[in-house]
mmCIF file of N, CA and C in Angstrom:
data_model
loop_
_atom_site.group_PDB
_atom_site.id
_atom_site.type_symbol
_atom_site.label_atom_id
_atom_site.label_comp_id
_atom_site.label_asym_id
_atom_site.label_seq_id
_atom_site.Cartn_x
_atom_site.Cartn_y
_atom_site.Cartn_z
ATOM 1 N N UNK A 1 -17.721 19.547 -34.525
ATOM 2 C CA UNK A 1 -17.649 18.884 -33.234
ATOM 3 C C UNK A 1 -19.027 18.856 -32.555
ATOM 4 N N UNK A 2 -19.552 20.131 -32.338
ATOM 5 C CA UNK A 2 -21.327 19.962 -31.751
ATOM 6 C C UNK A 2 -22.282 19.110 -32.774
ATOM 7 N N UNK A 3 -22.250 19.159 -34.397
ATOM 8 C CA UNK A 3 -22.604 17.790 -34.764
ATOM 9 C C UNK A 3 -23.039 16.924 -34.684
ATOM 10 N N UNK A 4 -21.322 16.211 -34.029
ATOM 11 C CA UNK A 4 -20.992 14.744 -33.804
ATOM 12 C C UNK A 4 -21.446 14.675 -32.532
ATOM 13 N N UNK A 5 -21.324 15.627 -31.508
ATOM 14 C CA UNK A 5 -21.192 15.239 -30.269
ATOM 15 C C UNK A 5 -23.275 14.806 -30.363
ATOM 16 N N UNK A 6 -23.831 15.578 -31.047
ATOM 17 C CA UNK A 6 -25.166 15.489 -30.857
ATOM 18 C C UNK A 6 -26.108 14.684 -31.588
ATOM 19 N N UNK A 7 -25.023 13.686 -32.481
ATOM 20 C CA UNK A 7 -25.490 12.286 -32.926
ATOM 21 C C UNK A 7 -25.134 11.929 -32.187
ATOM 22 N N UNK A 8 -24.475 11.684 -31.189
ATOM 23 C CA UNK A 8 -23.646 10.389 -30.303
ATOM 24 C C UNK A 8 -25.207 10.518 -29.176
ATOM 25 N N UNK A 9 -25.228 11.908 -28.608
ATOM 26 C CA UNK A 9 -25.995 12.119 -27.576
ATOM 27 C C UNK A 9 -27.642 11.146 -27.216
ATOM 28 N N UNK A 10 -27.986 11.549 -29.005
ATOM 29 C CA UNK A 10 -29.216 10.995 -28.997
ATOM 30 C C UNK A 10 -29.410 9.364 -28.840
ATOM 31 N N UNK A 11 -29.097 8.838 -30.098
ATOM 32 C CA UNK A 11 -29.248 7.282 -29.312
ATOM 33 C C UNK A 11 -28.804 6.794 -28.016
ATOM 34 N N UNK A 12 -28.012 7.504 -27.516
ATOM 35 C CA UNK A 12 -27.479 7.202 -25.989
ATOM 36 C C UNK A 12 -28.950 7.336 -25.137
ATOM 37 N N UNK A 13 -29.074 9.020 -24.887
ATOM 38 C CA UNK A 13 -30.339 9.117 -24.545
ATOM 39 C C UNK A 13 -31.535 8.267 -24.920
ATOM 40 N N UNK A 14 -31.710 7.771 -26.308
ATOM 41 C CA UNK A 14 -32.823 6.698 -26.006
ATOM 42 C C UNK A 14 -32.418 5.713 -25.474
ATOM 43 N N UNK A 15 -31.494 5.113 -25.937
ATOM 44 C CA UNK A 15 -31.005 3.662 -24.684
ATOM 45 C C UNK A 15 -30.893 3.817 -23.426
ATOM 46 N N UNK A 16 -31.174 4.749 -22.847
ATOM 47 C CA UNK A 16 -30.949 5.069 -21.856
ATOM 48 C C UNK A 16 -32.448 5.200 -21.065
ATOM 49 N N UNK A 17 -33.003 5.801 -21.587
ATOM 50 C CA UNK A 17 -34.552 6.221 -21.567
ATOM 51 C C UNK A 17 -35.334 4.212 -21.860
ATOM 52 N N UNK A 18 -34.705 3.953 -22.666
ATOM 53 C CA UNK A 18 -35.630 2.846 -22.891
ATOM 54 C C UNK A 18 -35.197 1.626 -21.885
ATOM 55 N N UNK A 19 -34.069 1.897 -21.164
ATOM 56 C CA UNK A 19 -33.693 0.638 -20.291
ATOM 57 C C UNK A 19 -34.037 1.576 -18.611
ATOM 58 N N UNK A 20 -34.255 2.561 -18.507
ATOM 59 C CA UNK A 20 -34.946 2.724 -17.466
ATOM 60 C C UNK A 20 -36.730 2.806 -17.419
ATOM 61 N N UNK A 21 -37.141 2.546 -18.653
ATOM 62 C CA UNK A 21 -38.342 2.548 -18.825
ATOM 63 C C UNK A 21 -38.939 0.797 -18.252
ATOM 64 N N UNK A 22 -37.798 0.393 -18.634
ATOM 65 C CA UNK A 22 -38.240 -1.473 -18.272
ATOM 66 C C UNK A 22 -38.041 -1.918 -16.413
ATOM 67 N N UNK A 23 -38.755 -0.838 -15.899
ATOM 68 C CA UNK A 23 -39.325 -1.545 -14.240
ATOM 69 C C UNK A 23 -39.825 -2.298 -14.153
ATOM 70 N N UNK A 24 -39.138 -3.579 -12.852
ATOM 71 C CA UNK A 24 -40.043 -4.464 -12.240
ATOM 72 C C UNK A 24 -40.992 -3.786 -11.641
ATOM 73 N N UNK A 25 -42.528 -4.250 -11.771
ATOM 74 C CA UNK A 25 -43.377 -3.641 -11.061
ATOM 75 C C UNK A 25 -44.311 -5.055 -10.112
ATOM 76 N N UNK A 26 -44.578 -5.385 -9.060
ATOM 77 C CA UNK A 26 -44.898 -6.040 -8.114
ATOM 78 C C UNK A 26 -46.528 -5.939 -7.527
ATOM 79 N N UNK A 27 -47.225 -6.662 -7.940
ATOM 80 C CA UNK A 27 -48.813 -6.712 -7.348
ATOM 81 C C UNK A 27 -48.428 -6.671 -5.980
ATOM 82 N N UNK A 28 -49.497 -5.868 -5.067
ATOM 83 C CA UNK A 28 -49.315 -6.278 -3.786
ATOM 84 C C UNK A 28 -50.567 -7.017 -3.029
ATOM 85 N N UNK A 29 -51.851 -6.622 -3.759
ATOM 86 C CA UNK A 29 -52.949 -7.554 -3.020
ATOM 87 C C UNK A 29 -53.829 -8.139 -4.101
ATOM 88 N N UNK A 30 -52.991 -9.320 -4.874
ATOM 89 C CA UNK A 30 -53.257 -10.373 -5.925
ATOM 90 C C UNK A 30 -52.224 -11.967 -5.117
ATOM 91 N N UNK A 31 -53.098 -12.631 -5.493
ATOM 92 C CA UNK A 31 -53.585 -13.775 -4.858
ATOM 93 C C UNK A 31 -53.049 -14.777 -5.955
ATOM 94 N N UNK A 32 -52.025 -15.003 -6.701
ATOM 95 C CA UNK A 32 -51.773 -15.548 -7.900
ATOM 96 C C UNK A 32 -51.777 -17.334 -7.743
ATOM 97 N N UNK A 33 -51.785 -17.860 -6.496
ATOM 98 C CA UNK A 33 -51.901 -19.584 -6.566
ATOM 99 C C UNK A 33 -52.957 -20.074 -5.993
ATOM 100 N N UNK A 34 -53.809 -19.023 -5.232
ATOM 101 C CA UNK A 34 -55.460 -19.465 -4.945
ATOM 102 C C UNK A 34 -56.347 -19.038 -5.571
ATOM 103 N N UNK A 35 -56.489 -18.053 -7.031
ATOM 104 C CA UNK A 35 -57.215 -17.526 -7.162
ATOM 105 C C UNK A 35 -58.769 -17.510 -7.036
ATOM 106 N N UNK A 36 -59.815 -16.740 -6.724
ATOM 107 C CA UNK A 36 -61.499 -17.147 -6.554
ATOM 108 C C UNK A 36 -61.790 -16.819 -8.032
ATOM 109 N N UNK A 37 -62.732 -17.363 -8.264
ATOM 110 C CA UNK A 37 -63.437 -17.670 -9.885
ATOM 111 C C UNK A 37 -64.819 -17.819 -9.229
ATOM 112 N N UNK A 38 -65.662 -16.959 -9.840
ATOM 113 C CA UNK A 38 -67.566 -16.816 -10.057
ATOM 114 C C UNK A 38 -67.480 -16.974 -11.685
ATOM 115 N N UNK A 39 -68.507 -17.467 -11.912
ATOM 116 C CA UNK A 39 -68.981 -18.191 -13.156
ATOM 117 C C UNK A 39 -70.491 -17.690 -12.795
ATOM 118 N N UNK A 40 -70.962 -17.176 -14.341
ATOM 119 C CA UNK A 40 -72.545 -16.803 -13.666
ATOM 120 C C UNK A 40 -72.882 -17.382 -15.243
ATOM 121 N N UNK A 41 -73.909 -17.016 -15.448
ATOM 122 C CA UNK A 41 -75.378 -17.723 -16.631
ATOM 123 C C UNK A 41 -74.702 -17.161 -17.467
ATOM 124 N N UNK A 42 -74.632 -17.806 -18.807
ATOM 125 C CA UNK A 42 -73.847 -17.031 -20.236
ATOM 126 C C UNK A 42 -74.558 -16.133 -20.507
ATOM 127 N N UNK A 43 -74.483 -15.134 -21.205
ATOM 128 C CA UNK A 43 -74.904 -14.055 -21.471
ATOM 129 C C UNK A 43 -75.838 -13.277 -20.655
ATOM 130 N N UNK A 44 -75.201 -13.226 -20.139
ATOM 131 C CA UNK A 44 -76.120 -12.370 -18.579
ATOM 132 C C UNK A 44 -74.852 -11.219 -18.510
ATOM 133 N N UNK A 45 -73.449 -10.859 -19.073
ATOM 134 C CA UNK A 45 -72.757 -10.155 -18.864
ATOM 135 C C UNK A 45 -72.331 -10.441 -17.221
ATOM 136 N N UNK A 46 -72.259 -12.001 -16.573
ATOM 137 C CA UNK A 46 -71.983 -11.606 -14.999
ATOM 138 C C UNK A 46 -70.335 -11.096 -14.800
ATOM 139 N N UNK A 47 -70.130 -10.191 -13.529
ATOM 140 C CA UNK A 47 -68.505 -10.046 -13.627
ATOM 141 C C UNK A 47 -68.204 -8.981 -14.423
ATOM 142 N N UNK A 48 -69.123 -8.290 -14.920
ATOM 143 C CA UNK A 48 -69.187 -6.958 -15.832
ATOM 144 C C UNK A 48 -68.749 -5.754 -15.081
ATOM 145 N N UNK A 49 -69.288 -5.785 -13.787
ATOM 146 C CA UNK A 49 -68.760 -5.071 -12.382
ATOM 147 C C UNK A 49 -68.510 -5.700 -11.205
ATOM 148 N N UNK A 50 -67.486 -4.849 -10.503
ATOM 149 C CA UNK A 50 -67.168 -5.853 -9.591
ATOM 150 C C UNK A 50 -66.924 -4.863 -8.170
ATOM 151 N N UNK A 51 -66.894 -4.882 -7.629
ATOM 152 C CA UNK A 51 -66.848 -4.243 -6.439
ATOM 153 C C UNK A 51 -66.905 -5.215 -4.775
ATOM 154 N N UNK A 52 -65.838 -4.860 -3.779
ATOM 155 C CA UNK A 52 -65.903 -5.387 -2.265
ATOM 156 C C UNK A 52 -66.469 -4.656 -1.642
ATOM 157 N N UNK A 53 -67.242 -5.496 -0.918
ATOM 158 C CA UNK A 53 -68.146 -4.948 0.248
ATOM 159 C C UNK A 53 -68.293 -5.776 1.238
ATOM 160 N N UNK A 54 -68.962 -5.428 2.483
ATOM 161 C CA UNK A 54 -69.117 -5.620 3.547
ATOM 162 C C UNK A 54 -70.631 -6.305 3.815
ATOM 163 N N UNK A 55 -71.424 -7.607 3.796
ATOM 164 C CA UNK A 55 -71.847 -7.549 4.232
ATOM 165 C C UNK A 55 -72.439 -8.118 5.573
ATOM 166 N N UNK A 56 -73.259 -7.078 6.270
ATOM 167 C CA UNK A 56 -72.938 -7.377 8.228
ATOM 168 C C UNK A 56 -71.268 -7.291 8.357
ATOM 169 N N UNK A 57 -70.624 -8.747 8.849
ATOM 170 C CA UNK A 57 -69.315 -8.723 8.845
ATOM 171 C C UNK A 57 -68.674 -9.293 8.130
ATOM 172 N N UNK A 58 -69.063 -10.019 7.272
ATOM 173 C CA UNK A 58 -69.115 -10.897 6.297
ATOM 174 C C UNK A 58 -68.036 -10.402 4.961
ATOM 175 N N UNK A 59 -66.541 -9.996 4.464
ATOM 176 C CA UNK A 59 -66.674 -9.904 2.953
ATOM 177 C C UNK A 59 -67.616 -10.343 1.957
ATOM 178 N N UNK A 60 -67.828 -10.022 1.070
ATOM 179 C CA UNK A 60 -68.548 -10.700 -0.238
ATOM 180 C C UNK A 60 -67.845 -9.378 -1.371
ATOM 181 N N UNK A 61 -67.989 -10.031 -2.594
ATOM 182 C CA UNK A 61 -67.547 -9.626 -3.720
ATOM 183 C C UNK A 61 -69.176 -9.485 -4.763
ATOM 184 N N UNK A 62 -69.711 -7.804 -4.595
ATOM 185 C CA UNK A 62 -70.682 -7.736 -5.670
ATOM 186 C C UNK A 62 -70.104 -7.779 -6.817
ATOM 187 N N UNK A 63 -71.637 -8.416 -7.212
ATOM 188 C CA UNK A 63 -70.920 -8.638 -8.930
ATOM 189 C C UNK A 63 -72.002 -8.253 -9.410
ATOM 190 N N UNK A 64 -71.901 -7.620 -10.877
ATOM 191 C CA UNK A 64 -73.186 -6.816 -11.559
ATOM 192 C C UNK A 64 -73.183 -7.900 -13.154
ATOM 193 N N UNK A 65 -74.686 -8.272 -13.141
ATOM 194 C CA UNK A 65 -74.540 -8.833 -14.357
ATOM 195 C C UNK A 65 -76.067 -8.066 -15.297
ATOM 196 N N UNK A 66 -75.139 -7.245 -16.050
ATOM 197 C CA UNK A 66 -76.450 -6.830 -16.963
ATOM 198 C C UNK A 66 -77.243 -6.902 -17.563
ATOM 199 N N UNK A 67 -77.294 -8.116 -17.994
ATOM 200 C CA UNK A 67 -78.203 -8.525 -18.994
ATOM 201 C C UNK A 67 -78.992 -10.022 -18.062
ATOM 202 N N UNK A 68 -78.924 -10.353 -17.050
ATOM 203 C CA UNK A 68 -79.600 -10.843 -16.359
ATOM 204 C C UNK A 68 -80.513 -10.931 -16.362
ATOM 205 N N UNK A 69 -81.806 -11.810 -15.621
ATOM 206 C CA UNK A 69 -83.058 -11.714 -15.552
ATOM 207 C C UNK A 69 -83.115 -11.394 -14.319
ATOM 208 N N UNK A 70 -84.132 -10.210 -13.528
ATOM 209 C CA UNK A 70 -83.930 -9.281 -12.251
ATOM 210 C C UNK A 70 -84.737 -10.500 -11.161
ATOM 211 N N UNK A 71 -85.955 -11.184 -11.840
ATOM 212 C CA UNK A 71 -86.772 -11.727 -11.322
ATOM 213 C C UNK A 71 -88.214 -11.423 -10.828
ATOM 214 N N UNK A 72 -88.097 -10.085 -11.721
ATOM 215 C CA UNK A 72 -89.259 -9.436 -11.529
ATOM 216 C C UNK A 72 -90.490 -9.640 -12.310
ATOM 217 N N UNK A 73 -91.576 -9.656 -12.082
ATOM 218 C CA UNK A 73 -92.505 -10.535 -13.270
ATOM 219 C C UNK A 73 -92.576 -9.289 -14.335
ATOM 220 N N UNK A 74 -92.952 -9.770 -15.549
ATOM 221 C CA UNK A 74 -93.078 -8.867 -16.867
ATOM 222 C C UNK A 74 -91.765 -8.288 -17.177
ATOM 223 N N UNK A 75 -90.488 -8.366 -16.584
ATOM 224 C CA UNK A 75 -88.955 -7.710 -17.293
ATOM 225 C C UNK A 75 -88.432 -8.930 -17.942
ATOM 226 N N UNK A 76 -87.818 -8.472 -19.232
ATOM 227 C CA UNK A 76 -86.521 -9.117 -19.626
ATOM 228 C C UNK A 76 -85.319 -8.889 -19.559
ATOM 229 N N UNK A 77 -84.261 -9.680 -18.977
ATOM 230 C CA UNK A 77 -83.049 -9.126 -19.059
ATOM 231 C C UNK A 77 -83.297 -7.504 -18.531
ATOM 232 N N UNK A 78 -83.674 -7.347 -17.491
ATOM 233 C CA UNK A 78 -84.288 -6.053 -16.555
ATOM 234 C C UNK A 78 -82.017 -5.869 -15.968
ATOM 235 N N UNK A 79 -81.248 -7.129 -15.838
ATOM 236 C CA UNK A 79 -80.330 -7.211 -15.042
ATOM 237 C C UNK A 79 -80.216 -7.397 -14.123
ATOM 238 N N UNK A 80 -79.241 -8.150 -13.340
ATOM 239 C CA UNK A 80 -79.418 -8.134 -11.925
ATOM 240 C C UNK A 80 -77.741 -7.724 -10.976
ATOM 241 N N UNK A 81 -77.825 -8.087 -9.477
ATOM 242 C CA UNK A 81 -76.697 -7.639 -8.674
ATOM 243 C C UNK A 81 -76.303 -8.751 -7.675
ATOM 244 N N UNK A 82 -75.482 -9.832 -7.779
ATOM 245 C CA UNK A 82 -75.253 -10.580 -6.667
ATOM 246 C C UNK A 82 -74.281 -10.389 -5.427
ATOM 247 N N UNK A 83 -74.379 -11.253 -4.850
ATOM 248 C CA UNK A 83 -73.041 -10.805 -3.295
ATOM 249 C C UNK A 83 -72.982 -12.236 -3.214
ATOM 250 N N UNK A 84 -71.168 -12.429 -3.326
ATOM 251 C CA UNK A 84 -70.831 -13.743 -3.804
ATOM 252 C C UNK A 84 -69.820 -14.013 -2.401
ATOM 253 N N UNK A 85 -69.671 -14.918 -1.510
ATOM 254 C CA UNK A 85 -68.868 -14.763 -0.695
ATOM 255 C C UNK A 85 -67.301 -15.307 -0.806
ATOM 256 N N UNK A 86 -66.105 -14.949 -0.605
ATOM 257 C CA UNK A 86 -64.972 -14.955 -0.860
ATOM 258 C C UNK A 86 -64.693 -16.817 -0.361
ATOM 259 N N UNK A 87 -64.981 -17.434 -1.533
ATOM 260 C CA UNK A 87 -64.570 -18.935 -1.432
ATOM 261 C C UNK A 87 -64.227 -19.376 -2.318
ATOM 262 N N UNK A 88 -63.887 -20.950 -2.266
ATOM 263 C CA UNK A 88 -63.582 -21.294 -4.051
ATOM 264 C C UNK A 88 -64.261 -21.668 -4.872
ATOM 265 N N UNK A 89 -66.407 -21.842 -4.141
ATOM 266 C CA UNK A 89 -67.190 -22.197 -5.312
ATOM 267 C C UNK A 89 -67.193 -21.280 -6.277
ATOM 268 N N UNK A 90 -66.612 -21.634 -7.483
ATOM 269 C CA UNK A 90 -66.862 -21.153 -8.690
ATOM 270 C C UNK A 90 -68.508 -20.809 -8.937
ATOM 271 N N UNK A 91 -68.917 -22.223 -9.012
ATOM 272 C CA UNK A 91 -70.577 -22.680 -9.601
ATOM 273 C C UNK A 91 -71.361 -23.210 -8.373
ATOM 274 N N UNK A 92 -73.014 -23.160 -8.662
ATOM 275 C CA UNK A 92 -73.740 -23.580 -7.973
ATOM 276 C C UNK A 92 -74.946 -22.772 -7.978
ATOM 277 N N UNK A 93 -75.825 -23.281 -7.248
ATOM 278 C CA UNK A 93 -76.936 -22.673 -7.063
ATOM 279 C C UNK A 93 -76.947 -22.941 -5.452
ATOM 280 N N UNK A 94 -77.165 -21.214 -4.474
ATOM 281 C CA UNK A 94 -76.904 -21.333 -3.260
ATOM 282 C C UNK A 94 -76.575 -20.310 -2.352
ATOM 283 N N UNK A 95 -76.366 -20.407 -1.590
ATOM 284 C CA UNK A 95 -75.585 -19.298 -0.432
ATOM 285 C C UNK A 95 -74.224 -19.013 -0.635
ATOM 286 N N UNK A 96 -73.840 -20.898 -0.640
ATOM 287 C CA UNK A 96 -72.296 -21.219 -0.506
ATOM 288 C C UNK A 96 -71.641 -20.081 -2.203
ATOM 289 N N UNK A 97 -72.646 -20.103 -3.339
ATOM 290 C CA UNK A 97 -72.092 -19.532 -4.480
ATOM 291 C C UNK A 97 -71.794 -18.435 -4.327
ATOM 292 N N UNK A 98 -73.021 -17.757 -4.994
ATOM 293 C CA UNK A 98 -73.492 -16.051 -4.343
ATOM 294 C C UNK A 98 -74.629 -15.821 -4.615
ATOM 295 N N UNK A 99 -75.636 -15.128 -4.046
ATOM 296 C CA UNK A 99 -76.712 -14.477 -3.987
ATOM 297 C C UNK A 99 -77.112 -12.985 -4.401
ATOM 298 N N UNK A 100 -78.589 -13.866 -5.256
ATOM 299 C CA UNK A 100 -79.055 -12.579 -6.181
ATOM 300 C C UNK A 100 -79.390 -11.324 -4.889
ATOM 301 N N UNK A 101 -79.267 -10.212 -5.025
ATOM 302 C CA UNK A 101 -79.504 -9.268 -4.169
ATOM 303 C C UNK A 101 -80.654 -8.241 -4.857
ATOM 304 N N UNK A 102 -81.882 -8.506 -4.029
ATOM 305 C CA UNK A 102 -83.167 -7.303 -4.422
ATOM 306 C C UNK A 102 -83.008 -6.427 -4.293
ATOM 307 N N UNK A 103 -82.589 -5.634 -4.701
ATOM 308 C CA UNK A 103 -81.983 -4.023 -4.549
ATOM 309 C C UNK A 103 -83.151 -2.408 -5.101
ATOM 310 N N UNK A 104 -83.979 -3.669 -5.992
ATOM 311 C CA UNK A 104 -84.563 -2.351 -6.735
ATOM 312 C C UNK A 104 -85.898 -1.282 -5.751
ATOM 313 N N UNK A 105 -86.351 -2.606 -5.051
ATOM 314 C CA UNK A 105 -87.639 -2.385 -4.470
ATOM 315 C C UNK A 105 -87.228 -2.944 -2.601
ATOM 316 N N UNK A 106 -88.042 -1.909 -1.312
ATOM 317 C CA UNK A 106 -87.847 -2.026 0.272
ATOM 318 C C UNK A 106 -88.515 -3.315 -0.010
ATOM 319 N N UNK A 107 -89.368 -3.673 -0.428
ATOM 320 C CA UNK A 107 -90.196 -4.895 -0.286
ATOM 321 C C UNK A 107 -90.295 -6.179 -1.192
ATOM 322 N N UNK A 108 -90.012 -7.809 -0.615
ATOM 323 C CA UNK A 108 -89.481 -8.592 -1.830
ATOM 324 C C UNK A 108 -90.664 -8.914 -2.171
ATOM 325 N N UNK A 109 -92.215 -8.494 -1.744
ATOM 326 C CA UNK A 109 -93.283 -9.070 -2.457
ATOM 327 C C UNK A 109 -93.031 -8.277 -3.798
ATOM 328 N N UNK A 110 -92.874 -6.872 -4.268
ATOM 329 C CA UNK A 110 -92.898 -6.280 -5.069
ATOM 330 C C UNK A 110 -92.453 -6.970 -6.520
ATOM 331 N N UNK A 111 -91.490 -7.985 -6.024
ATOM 332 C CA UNK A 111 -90.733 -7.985 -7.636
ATOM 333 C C UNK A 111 -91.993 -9.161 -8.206
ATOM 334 N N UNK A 112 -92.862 -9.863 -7.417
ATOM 335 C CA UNK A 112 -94.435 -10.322 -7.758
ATOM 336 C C UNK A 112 -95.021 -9.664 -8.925
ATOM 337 N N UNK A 113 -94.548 -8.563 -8.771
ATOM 338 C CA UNK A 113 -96.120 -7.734 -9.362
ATOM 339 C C UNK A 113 -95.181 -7.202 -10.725
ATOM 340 N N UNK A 114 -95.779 -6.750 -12.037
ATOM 341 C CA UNK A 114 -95.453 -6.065 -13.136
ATOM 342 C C UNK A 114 -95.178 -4.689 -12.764
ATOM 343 N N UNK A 115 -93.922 -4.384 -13.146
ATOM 344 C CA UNK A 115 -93.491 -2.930 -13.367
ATOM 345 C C UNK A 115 -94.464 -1.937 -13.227
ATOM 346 N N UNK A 116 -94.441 -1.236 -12.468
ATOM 347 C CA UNK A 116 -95.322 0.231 -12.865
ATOM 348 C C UNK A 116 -95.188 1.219 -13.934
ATOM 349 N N UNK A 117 -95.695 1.327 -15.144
ATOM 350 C CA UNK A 117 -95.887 1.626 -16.450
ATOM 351 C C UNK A 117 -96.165 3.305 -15.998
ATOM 352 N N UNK A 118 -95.992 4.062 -15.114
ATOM 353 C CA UNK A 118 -96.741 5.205 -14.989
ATOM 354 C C UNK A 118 -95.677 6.044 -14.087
ATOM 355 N N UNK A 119 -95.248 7.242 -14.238
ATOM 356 C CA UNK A 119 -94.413 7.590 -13.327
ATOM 357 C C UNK A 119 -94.884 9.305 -13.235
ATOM 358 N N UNK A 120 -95.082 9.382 -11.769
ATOM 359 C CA UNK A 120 -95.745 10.735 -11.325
ATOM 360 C C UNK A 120 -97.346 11.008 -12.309
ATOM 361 N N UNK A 121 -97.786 10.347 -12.756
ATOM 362 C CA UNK A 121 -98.668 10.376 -13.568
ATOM 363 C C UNK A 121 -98.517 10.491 -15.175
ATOM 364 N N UNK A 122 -97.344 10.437 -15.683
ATOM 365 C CA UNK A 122 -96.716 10.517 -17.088
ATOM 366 C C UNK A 122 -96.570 9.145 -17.068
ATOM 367 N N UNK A 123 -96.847 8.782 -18.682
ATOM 368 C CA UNK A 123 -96.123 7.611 -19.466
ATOM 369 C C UNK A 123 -95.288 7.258 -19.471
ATOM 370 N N UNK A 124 -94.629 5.978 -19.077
ATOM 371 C CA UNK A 124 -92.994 5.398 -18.848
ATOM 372 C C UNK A 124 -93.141 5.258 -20.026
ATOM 373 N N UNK A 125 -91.822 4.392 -20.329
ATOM 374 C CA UNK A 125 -90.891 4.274 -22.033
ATOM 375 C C UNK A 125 -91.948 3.107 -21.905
ATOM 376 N N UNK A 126 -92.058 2.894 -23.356
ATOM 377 C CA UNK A 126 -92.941 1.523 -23.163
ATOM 378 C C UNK A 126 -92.552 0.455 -23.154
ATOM 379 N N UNK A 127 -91.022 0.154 -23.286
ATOM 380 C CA UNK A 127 -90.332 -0.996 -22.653
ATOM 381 C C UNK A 127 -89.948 -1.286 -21.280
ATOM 382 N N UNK A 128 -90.382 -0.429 -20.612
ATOM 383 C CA UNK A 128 -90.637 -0.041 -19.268
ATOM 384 C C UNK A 128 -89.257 -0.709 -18.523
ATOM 385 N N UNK A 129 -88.592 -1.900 -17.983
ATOM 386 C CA UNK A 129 -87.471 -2.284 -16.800
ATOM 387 C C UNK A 129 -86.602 -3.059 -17.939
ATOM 388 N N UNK A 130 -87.432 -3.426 -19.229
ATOM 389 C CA UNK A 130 -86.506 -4.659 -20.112
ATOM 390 C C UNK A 130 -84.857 -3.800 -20.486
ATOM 391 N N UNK A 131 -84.476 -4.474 -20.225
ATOM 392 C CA UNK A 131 -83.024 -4.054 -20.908
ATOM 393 C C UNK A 131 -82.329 -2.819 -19.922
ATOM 394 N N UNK A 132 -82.952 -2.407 -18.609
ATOM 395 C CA UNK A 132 -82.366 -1.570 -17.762
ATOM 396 C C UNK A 132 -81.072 -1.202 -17.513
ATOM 397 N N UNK A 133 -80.436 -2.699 -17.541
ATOM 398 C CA UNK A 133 -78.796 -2.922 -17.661
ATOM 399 C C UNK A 133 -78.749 -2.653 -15.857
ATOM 400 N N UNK A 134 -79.353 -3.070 -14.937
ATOM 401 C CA UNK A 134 -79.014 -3.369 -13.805
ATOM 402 C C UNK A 134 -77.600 -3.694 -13.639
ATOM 403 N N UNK A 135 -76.840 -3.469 -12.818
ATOM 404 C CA UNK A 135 -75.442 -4.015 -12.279
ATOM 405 C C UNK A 135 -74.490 -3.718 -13.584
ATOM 406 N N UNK A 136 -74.585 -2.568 -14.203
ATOM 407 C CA UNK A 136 -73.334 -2.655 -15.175
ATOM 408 C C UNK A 136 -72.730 -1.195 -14.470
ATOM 409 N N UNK A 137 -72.969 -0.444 -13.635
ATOM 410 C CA UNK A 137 -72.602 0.255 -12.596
ATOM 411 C C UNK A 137 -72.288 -0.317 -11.022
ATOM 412 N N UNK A 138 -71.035 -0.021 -10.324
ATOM 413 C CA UNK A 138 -71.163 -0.336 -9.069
ATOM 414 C C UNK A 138 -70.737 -0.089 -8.592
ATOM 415 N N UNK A 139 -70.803 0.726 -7.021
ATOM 416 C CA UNK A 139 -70.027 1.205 -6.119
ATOM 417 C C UNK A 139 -70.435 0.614 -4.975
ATOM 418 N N UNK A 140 -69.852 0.676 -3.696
ATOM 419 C CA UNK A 140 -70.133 0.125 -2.442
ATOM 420 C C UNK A 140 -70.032 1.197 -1.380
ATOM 421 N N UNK A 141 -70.867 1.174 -0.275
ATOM 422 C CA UNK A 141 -70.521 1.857 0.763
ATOM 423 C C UNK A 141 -70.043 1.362 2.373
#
């Protein structure tokens, strides 16, 4: 009798287990018939990170694209970080799109000038900013 009773038990218990396993589960802040779409340069990795922020009062949606060009003279694919504002341009070149953000350096003459090859008086890597992978990290404050 304990046996039988404890073949019966088990498949019960999984049918049981497997039809309470199948929850409706419900997005609550997804946007499914307007969605926003950024489109950035192919292989730039854009959309690799993503993070909301604030800027002034403004939403915008950073986006980290790593393999980017930073715009700095002498880097390749150094990476870069944009702030895209919550609209439906996909594409463009502009404000209205999103904007590259100088993040690396207080001053935008700087990204003018070639990397500084020298750090505290020691030898940098000698690929010095190329391939940094800018924006494949991102947090907001």
């Amino acid at each position: 009798m304990l046996r039988r009773l404890s073949s019966f038990s088990i498949p019960a218990l999984l049918a049981a287990a497997v039809l309470l396993d199948f929850t409706v589960v419900y997005g609550f802040n997804l946007d499914v018939y307007a969605p926003v779409y950024k489109y950035g340069q192919e292989n730039t990795y854009f959309g690799f990170t993503v993070a909301e922020h604030f800027k002034v009062d403004q939403p915008v949606v950073l986006v980290g694209a790593p393999r980017a060009e930073s715009g700095q003279v002498g880097t390749v694919q150094a990476g870069a970080l944009f702030a895209c504002p919550i609209n439906t341009r996909y594409t463009g070149n502009g404000s209205e799109w999103c904007e590259q953000i100088r993040s690396e350096y207080e001053d935008i003459s700087s990204y003018s000038k070639s990397p500084d090859m020298t750090l505290t008086g020691r030898e940098a890597h000698y690929l010095g900013k190329n391939g940094e992978l800018l924006g494949a990290s991102l947090a907001s404050q």
